[in-house]
Structures are given as C-alpha cells and as structure tokens.
CSV table of C-alpha atoms in Angstrom, one decimal:
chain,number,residue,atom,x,y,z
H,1,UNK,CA,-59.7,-37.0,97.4
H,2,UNK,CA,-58.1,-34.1,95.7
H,3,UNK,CA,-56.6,-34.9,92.4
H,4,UNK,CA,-53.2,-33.6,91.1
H,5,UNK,CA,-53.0,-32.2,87.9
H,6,UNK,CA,-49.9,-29.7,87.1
H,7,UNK,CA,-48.9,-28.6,84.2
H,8,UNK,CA,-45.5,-27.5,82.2
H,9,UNK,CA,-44.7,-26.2,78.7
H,10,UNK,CA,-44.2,-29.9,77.1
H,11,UNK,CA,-45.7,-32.2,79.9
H,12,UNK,CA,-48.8,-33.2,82.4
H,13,UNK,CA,-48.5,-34.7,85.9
H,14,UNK,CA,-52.1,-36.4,86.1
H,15,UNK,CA,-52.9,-39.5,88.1
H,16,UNK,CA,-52.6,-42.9,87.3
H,17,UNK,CA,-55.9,-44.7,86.2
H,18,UNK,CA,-56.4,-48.1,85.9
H,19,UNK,CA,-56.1,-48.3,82.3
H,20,UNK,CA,-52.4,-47.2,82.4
H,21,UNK,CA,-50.6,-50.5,82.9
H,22,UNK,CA,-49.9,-50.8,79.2
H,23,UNK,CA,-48.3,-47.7,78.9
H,24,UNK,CA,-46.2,-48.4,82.4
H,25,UNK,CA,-45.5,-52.2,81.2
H,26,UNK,CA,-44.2,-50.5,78.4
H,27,UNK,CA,-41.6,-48.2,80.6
H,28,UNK,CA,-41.4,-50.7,83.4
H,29,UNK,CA,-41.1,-54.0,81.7
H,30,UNK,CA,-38.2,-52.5,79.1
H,31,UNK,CA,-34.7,-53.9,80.4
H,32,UNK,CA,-33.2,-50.4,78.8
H,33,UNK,CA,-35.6,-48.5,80.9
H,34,UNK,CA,-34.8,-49.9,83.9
H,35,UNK,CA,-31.2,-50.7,83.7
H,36,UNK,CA,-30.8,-47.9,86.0
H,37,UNK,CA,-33.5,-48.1,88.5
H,38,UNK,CA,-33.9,-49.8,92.0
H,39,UNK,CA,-35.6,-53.1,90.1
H,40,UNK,CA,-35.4,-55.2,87.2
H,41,UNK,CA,-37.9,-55.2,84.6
H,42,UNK,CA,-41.3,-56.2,85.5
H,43,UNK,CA,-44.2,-58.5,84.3
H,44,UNK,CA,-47.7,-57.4,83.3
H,45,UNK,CA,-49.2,-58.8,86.7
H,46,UNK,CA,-46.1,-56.7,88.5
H,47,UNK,CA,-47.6,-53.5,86.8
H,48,UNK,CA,-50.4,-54.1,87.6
H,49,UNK,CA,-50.3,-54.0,91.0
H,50,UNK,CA,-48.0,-51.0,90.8
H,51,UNK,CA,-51.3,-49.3,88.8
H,52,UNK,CA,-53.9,-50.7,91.5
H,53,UNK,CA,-51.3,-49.3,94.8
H,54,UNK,CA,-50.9,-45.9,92.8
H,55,UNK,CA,-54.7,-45.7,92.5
H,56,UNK,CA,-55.5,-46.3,96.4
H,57,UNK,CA,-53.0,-44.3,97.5
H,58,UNK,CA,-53.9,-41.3,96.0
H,59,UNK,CA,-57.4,-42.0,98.4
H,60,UNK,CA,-55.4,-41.8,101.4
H,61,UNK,CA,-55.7,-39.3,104.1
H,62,UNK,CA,-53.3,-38.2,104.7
H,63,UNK,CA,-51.8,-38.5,101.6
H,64,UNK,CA,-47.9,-39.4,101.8
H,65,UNK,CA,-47.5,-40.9,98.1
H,66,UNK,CA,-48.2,-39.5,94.8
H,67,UNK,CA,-47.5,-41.5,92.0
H,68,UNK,CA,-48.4,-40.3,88.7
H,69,UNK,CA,-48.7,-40.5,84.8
H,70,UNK,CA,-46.4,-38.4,83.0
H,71,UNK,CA,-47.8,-37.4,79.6
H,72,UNK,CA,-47.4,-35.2,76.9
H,73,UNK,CA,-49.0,-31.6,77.3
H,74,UNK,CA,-52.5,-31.6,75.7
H,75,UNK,CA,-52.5,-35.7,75.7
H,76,UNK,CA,-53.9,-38.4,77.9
H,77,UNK,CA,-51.2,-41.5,77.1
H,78,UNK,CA,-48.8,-42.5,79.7
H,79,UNK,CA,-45.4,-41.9,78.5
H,80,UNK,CA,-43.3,-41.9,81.9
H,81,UNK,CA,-44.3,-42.3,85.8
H,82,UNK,CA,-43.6,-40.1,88.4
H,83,UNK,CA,-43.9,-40.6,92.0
H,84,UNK,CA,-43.6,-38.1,95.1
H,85,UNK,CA,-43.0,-40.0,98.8
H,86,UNK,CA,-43.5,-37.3,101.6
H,87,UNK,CA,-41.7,-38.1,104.9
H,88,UNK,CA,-41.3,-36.4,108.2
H,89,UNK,CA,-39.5,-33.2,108.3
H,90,UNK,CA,-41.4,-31.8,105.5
H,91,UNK,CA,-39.7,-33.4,103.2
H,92,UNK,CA,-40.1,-36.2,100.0
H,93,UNK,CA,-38.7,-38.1,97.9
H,94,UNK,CA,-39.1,-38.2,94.4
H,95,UNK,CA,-38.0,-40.6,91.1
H,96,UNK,CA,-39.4,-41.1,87.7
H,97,UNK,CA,-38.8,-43.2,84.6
H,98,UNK,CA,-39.7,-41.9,80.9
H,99,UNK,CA,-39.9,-44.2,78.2
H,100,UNK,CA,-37.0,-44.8,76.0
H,101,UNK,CA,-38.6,-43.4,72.8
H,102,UNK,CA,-38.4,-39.7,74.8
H,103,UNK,CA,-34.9,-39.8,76.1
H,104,UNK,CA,-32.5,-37.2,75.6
H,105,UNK,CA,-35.5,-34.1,75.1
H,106,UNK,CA,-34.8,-32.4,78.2
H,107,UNK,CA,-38.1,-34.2,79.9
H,108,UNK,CA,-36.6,-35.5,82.6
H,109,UNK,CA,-36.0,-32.2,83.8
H,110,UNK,CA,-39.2,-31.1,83.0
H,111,UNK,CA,-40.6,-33.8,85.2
H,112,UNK,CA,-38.6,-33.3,88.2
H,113,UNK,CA,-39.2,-29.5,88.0
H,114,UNK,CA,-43.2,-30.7,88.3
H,115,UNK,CA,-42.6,-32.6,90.8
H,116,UNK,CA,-40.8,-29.7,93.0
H,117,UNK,CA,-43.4,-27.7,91.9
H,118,UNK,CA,-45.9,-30.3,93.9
H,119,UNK,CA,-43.6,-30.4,96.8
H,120,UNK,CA,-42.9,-26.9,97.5
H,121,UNK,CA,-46.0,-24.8,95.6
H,122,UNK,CA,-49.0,-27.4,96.6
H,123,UNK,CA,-47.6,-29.3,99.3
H,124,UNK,CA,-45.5,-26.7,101.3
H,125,UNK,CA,-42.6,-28.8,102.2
H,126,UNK,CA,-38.9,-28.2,103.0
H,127,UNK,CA,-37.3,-30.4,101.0
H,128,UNK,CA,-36.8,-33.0,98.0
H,129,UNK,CA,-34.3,-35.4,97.3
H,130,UNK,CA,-33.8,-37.9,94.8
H,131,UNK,CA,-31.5,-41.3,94.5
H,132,UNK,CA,-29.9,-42.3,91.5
H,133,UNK,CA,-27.9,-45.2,90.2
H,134,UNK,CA,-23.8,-44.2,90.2
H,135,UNK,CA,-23.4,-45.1,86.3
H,136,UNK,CA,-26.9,-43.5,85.2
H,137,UNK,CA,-24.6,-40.1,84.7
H,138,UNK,CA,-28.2,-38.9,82.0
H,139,UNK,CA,-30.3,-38.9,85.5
H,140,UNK,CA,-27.1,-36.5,87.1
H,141,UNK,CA,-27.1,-34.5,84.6
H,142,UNK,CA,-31.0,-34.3,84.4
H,143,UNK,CA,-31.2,-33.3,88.4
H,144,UNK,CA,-28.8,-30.9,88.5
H,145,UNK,CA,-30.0,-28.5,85.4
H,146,UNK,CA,-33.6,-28.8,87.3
H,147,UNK,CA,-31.6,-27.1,90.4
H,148,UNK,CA,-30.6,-29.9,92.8
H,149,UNK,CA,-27.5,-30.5,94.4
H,150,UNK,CA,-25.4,-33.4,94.9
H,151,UNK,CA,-25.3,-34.1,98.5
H,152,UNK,CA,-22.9,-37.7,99.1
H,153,UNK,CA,-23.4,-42.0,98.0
H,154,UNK,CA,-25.4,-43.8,100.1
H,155,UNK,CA,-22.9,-47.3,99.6
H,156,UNK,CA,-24.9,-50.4,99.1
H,157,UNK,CA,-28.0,-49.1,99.0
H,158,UNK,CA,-30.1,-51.6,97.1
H,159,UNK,CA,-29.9,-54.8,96.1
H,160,UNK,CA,-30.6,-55.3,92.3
H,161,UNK,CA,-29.6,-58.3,89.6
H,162,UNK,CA,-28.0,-60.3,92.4
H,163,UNK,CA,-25.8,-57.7,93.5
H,164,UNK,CA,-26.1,-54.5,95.6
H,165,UNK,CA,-25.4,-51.1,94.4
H,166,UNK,CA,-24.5,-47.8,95.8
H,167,UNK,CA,-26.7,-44.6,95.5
H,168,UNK,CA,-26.1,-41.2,94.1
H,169,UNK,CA,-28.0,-38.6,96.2
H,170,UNK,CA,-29.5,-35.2,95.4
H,171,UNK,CA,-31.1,-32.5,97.0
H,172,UNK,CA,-33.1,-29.3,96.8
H,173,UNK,CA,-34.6,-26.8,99.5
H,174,UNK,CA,-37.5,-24.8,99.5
H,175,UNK,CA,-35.4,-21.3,99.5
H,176,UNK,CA,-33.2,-22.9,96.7
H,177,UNK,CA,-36.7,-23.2,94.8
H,178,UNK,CA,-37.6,-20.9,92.2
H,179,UNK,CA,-41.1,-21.4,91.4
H,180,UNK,CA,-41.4,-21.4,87.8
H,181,UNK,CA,-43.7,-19.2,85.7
H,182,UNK,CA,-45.4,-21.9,83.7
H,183,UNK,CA,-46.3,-24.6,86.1
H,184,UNK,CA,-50.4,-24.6,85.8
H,185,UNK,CA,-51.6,-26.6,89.1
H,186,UNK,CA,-55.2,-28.1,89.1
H,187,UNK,CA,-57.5,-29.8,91.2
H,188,UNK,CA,-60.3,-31.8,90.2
H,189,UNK,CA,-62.3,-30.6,93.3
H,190,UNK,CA,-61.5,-27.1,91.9
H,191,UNK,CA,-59.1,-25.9,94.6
C-alpha cells in the first residue's frame, strides 16, 4: 500500500484512520453539513463503517477509491473528507464535505485543487468531475474558481429525504490542468 499525503498552503489530504469517526460524525452526522449532499445525516455506527470501508480500500490493488481526511496544514484532526473514485477512461470522480465551522474560507477550493492535483500529477488520469446539488450555489461557486467547468444536470439523479433530486455537473481535463506550485505530494513508502 502506498499512502497519499499531499499538501497545500492551508490544508493536508492524509488518509483516514480509524480514529477519525468523531471528527467525520461531526461533518457527516450535522443536518447543515449535509443538507446538500447525496444522504441525510448519519449515525455514529453509519460513520463508522464509512471510516472502516475508507481504511480497506486504500489496501486495494488496484486502487480505484481514495477517501481521505482533510486537515488543517501542520495538524492531524479531521476537519472535512475527501474522496477520489477512478473509473474507466482515465477518469474520477471526486466530492468532499468540510465542516460547518470552516465554511466560507476559500477551502473548498483548496480541497478540490488537491484532489486534481492526485488525479492528474500522481494518478495520470484524463479527467475529473464532480456532482453537486442544484441549490448548493457555495459548492458552484467553489468548483468553478478551482478551474472546472459546468458541463449539463443530470435530472433525478438521487433519491434523498423522500424525494429525488437533479445533479449539477462539473468537469475538468488534464490539458485544462494547471499544476500548482505548492502542492507537496508524499508517500509513506517514500516514492
């Protein structure tokens, strides 16, 4: 297993230990924090397994998911999760969700350029898209300053609190990429 660690000017991509379902419940249990996302809020045992799949995927070979703690630059504690979904065509998807105490700093963008960073710089693909919910208009606003482009709606697209629900599409390719100066990428195997 090689372990991801990247590295921006405010925030970490590391991955997700086991003792990071506190930190996720916090995130992923918070009705504000996911009034937007694919899911409602989740219980402790929920997270939990969401902790325990992140773990045993990252042993994979090959590897197709990547889901990982978002944390302050310098800091260990889980503030937001981010997760990486290759697919055929060299391509992935990608989401996140911050918690609500760090909204409206710019690291959204931050983490999304991160995980572009992983997709293109470490993993070589093509390209990376991202879904979003049509009233979330922070998480537009947040993929298009980190360079992606709004491709179309995918209509009724998940099925949330009883109801489904269109999606909001984005993408970017590798020749739109510009790798970015101060993304620091690690492995723990030292390659």
């Amino acid at each position: 297993m090689t372990s991801v660690h990247l590295a921006g000017p405010r925030l970490a991509l590391r991955e997700v230990e086991p003792g990071d379902a506190d930190a996720l419940l916090a995130i992923y249990g918070d009705p504000e924090a996911t009034r937007h996302l694919s899911f409602e809020p989740r219980t402790l045992d929920q997270v939990q397994l969401i902790t325990d799949r992140s773990i045993a995927s990252a042993k994979d070979n090959p590897r197709t998911e990547y889901c990982l703690a978002v944390t302050r630059l310098g800091q260990h504690d889980l503030i937001g999760y981010a997760r990486l979904a290759t697919e055929p065509q060299q391509a992935a998807t990608i989401g996140f969700a911050l918690h609500p105490a760090v909204w409206g700093r710019g690291l959204g963008t931050e983490t999304v350029h991160l995980l572009c960073a992983l997709a293109f710089n470490r993993l070589g693909l093509h390209r990376v898209w991202a879904a979003r919910s049509p009233l979330n208009e922070a998480s537009a606003r947040t993929l298009l300053r980190a360079g992606m482009t709004e491709d179309g709606r995918i209509r009724d697209h998940v099925f949330v609190r009883g109801a489904w629900r269109d999606s909001i599409t984005y993408s970017i390719l590798e020749q739109e990429w510009s790798p970015i100066d101060w993304v620091e990428t690690a492995a723990a195997d030292g390659s």
